[in-house]
PDB file of C-alpha atoms in Angstrom:
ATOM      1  CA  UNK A   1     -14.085 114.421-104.261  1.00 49.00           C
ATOM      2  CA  UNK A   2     -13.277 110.868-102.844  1.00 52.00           C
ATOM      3  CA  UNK A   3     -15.151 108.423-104.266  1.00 53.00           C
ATOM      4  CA  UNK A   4     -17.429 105.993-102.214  1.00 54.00           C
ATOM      5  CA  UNK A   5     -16.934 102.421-101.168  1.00 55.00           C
ATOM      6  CA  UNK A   6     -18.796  99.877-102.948  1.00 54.00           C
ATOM      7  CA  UNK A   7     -21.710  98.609-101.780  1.00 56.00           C
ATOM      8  CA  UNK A   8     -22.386  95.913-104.105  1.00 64.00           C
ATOM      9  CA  UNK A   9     -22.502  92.195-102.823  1.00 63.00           C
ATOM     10  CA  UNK A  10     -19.543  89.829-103.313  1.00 69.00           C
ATOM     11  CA  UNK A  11     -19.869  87.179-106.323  1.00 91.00           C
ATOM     12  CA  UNK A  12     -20.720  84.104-104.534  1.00 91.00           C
ATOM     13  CA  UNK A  13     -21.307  80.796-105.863  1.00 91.00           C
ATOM     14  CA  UNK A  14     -22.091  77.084-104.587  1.00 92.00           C
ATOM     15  CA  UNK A  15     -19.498  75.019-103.062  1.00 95.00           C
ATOM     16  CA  UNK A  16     -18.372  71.762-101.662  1.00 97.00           C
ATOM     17  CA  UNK A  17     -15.270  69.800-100.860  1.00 98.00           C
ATOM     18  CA  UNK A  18     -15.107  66.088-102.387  1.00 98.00           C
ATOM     19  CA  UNK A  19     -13.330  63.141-103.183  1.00 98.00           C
ATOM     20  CA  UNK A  20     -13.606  62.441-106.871  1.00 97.00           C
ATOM     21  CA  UNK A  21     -14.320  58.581-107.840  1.00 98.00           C
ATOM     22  CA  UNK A  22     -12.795  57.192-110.657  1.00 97.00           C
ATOM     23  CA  UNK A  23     -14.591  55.900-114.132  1.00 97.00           C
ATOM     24  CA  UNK A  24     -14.879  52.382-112.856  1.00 97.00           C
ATOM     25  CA  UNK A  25     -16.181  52.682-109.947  1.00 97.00           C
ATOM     26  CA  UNK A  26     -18.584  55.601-110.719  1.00 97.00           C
ATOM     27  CA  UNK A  27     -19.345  52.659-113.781  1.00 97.00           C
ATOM     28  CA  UNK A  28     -20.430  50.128-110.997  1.00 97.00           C
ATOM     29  CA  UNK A  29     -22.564  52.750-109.452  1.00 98.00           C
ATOM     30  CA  UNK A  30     -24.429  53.648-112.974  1.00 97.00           C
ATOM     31  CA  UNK A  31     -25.199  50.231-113.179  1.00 97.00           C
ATOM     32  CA  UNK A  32     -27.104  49.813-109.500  1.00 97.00           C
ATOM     33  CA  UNK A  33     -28.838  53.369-110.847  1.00 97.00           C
ATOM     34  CA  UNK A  34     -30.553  51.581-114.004  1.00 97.00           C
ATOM     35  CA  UNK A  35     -31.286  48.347-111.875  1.00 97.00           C
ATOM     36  CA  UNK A  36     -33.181  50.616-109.462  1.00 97.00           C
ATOM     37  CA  UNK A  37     -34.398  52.869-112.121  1.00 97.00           C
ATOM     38  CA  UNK A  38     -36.746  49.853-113.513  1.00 96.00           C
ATOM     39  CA  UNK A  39     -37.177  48.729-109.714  1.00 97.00           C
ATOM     40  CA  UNK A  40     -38.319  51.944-108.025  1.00 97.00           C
ATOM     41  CA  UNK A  41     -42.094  54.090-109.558  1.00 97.00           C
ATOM     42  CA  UNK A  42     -41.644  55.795-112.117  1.00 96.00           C
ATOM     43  CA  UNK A  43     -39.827  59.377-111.716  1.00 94.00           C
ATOM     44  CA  UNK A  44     -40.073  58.719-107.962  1.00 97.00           C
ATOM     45  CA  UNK A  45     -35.511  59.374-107.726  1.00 97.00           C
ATOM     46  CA  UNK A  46     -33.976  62.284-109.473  1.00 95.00           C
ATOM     47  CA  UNK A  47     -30.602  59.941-109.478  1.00 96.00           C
ATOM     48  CA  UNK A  48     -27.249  61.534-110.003  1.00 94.00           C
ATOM     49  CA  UNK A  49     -25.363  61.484-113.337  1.00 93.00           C
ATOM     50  CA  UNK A  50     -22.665  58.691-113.514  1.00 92.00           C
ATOM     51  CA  UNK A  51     -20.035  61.966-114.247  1.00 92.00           C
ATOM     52  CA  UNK A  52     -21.094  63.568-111.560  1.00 93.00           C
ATOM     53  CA  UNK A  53     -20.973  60.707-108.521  1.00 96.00           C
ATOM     54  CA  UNK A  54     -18.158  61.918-105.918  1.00 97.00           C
ATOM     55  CA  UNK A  55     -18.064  61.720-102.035  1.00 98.00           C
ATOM     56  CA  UNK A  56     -19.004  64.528-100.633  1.00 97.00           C
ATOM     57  CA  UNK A  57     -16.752  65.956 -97.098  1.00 97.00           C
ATOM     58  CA  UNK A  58     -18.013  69.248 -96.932  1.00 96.00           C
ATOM     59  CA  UNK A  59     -21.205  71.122 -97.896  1.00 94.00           C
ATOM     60  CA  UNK A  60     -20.282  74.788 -97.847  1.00 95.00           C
ATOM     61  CA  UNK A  61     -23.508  76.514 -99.373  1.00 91.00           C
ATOM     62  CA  UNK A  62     -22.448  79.788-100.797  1.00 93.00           C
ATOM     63  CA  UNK A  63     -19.052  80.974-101.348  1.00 93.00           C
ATOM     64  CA  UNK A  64     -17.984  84.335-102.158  1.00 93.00           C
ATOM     65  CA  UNK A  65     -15.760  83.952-105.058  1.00 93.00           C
ATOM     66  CA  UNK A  66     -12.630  85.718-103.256  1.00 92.00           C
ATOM     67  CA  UNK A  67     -12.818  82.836-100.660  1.00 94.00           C
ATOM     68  CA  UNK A  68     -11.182  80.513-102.902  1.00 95.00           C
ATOM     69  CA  UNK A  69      -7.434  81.220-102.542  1.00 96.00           C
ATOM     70  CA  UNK A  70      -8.086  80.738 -98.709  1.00 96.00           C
ATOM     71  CA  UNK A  71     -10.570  77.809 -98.970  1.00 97.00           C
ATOM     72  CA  UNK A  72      -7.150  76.010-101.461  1.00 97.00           C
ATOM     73  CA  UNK A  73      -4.420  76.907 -98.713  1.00 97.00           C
ATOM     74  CA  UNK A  74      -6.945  75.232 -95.922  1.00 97.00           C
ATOM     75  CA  UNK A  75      -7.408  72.057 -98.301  1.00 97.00           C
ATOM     76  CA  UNK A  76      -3.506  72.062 -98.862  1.00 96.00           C
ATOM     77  CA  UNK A  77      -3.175  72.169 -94.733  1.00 96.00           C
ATOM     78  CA  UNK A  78      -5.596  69.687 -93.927  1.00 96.00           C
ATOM     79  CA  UNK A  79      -3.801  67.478 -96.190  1.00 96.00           C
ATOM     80  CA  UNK A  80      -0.593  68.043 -95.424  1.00 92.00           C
ATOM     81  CA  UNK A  81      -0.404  64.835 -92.709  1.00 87.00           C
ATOM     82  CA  UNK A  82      -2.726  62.712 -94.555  1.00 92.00           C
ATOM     83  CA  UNK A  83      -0.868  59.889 -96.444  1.00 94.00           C
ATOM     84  CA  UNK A  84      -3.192  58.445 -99.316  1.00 96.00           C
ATOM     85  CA  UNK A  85      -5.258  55.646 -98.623  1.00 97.00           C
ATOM     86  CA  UNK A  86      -7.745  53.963-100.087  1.00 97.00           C
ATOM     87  CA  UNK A  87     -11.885  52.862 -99.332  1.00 98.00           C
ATOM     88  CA  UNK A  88     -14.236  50.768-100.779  1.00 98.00           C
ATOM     89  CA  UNK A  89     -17.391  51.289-101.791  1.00 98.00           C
ATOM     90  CA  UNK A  90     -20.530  48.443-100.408  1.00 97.00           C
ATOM     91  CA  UNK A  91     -24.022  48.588-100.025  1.00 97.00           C
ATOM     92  CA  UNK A  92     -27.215  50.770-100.726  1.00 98.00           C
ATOM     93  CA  UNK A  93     -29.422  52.260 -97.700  1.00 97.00           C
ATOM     94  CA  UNK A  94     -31.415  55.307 -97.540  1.00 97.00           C
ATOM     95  CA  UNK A  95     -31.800  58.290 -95.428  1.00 97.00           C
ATOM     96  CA  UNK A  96     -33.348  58.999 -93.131  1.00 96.00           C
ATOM     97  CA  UNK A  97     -34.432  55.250 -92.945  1.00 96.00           C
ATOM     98  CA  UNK A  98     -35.663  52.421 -96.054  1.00 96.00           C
ATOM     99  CA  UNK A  99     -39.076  52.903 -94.404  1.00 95.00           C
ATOM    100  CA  UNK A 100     -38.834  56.858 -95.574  1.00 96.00           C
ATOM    101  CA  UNK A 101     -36.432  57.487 -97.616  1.00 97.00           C
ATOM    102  CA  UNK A 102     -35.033  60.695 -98.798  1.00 97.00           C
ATOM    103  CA  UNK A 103     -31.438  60.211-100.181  1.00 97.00           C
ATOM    104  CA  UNK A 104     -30.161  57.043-101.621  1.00 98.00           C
ATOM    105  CA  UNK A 105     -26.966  56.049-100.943  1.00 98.00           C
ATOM    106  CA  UNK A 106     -24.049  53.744-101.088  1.00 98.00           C
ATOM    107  CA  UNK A 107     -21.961  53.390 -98.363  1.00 97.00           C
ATOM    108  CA  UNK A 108     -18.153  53.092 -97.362  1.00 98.00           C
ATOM    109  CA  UNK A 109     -16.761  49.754 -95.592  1.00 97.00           C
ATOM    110  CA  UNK A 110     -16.680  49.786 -91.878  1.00 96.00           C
ATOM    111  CA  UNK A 111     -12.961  49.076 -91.807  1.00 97.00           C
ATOM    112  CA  UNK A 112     -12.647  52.155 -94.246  1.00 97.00           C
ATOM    113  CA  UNK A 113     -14.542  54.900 -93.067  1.00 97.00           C
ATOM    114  CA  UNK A 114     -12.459  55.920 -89.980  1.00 97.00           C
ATOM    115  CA  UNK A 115      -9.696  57.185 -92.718  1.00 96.00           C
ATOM    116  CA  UNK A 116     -12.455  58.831 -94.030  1.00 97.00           C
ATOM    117  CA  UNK A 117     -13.692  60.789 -91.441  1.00 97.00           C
ATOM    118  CA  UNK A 118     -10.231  61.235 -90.625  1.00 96.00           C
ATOM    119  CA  UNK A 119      -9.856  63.724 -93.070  1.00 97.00           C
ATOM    120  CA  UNK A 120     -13.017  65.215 -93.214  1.00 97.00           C
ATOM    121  CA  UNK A 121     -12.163  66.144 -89.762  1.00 96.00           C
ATOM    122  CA  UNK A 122      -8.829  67.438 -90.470  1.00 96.00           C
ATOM    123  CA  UNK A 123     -10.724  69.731 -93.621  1.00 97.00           C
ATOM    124  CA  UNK A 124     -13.515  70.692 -91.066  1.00 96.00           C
ATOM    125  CA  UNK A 125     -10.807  72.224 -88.740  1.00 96.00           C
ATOM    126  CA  UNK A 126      -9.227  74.430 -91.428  1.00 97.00           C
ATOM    127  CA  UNK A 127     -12.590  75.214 -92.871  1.00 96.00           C
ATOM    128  CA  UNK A 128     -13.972  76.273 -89.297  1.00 95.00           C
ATOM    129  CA  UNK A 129     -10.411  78.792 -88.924  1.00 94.00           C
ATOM    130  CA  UNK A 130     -11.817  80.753 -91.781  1.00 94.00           C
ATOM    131  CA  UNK A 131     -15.198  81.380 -90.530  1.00 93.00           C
ATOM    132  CA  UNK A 132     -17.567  78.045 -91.808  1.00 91.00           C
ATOM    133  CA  UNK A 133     -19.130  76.753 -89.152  1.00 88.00           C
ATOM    134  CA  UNK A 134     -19.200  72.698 -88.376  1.00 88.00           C
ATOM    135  CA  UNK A 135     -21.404  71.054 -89.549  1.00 86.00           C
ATOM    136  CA  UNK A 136     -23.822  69.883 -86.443  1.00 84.00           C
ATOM    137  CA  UNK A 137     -24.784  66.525 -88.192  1.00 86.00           C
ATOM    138  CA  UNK A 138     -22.764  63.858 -87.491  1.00 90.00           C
ATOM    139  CA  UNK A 139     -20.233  62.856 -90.765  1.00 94.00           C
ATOM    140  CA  UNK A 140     -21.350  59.639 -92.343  1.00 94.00           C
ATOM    141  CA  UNK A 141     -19.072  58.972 -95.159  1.00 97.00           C
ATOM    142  CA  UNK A 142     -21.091  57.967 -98.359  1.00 97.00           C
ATOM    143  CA  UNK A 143     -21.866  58.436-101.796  1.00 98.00           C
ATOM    144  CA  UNK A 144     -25.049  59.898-103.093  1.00 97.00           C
ATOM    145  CA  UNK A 145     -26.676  58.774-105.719  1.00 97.00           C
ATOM    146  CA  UNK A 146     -30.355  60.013-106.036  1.00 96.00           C
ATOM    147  CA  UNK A 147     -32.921  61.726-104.108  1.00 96.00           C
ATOM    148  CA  UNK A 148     -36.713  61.019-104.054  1.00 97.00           C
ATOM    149  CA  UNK A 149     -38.467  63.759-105.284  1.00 96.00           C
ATOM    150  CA  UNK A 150     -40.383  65.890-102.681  1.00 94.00           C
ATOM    151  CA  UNK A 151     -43.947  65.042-104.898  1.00 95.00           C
ATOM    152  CA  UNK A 152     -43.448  61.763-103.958  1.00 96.00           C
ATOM    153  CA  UNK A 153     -46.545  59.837-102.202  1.00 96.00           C
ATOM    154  CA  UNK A 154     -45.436  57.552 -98.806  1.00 95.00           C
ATOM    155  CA  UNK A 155     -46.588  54.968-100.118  1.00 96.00           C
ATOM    156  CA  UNK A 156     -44.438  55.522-103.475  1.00 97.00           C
ATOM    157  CA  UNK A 157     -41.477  56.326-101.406  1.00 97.00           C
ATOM    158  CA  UNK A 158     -41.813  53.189 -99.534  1.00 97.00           C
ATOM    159  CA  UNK A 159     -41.511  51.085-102.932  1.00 97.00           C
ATOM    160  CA  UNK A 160     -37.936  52.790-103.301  1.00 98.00           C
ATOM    161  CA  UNK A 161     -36.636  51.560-100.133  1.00 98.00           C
ATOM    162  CA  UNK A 162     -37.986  48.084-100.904  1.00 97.00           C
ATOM    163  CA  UNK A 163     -35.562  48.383-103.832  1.00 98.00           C
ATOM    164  CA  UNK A 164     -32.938  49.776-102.326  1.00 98.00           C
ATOM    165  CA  UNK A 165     -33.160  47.049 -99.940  1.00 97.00           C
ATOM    166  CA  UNK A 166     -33.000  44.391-102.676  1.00 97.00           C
ATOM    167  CA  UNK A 167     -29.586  45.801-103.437  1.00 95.00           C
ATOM    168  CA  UNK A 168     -28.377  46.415 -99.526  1.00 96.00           C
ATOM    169  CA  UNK A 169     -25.481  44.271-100.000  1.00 95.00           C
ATOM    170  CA  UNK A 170     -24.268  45.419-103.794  1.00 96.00           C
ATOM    171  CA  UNK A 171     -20.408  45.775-104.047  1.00 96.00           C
ATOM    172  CA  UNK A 172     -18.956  48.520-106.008  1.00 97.00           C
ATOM    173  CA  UNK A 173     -15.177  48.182-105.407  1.00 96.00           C
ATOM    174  CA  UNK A 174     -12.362  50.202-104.613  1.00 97.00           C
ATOM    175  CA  UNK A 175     -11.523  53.967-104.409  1.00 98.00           C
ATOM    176  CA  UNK A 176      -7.857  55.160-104.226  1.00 97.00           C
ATOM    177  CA  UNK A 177      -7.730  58.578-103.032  1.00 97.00           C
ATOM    178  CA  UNK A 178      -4.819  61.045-103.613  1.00 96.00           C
ATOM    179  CA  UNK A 179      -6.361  64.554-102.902  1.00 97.00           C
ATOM    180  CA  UNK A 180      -9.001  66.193-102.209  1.00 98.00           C
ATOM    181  CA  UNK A 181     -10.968  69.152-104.325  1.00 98.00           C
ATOM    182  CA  UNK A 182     -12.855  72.347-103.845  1.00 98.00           C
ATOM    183  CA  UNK A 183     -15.390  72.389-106.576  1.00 97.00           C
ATOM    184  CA  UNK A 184     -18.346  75.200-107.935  1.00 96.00           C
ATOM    185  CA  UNK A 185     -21.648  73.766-108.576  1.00 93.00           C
ATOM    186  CA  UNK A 186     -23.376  76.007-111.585  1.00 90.00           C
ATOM    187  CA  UNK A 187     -27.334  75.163-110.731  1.00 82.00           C
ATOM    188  CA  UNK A 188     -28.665  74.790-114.734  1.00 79.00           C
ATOM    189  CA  UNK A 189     -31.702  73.830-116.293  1.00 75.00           C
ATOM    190  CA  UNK A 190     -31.031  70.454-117.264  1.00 71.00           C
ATOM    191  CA  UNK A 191     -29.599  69.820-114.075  1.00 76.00           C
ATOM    192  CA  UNK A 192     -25.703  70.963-112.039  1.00 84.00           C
ATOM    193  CA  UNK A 193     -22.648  71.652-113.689  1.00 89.00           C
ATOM    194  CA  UNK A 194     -19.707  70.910-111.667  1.00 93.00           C
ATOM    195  CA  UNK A 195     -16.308  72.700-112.008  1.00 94.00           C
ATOM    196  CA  UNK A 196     -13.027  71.786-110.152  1.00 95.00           C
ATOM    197  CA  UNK A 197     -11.734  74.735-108.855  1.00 96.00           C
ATOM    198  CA  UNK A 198      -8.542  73.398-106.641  1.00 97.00           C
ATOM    199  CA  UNK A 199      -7.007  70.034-106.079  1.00 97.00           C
ATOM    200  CA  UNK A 200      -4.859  69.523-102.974  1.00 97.00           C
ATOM    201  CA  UNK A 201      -2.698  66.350-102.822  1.00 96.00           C
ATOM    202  CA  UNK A 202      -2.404  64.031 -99.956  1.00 95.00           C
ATOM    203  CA  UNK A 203       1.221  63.737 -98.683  1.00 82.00           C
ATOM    204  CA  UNK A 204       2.626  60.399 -99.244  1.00 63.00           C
ATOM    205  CA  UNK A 205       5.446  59.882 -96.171  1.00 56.00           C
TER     206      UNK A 205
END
């Protein structure tokens, strides 16, 4: 008697495609955190571990687990005409606006970010081969750093923007960046744990 198919779900887990910062410059950021951190109402931010500060290019939600072989060849094409480059990191702001905000963020220099998007739009291509949709936002290349919790009163939220304003013009320095990587967000009690689960290398010429 044949045996029947399977019907259980794949394994699936979070994913997202970043650029990793290095210790110095995720250093700098830690440093704006605990200026704001004394600057903003109390437990107002859930802000980001200094480990875990990267630069998000993709967002891809839930991943089944079988995905990642193809997800690793489409990070090794996107990169394959992408010469290494490198950005630098300036200023705070706040999404959706200081007045509301939402995220916190630091930013990328003008003159950088076109390299940036560059490649996110060379990943987004392979990515959208396999079956991920674009993304409808427009990219904005930046660096999160803490969100305000939902909780949070207007008026409360307001006071973090004034902060974050304080700091609009912070520099943070330089980013050199070699490859890009696929990693698996583990959702844990005391917070994410993020894995690296592929690495593709930008092709110097």
């Amino acid at each position: 008697m044949a045996s029947l198919p399977s019907l259980r779900a794949p394994a699936l887990f979070r994913g997202f495609i970043a650029l990793e910062l290095s210790y110095a410059l995720r250093g700098q950021l830690a440093a704006a955190i605990a200026r704001l951190t004394q600057t903003t109402p109390p437990r107002s931010v859930n802000w980001d571990r200094p480990e875990k500060i990267h630069l998000t290019l993709r967002f891809l939600g839930d991943v089944p687990t079988d995905d990642v072989g193809r997800i690793s060849e489409a990070l090794i094409a996107a990169t394959r005409a992408v010469e290494p480059f490198s950005f630098t990191v300036t200023g705070l702001g706040c999404f959706p606006n200081l007045k509301r905000p939402r995220v916190v963020w630091a930013g990328v220099a003008a003159g950088d970010a076109p390299r940036v998007i560059e490649l996110q739009k060379s990943v987004e291509a392979e990515l959208a081969q396999l079956g991920y949709p674009r993304e409808e936002r427009r990219f904005s290349p930046h660096v999160t750093m803490g969100r305000v919790r939902r909780e949070v009163r207007p008026a409360e939220a307001a006071k973090v923007g004034q902060a974050v304003r304080a700091e609009a013009a912070a520099q943070f320095g330089n980013q050199a960046v070699n490859q890009i990587v696929l990693v698996k967000s583990d959702l844990q009690r005391g917070g994410s744990i993020y894995t690296r689960l592929f690495a593709a290398e930008l092709q110097s010429s």
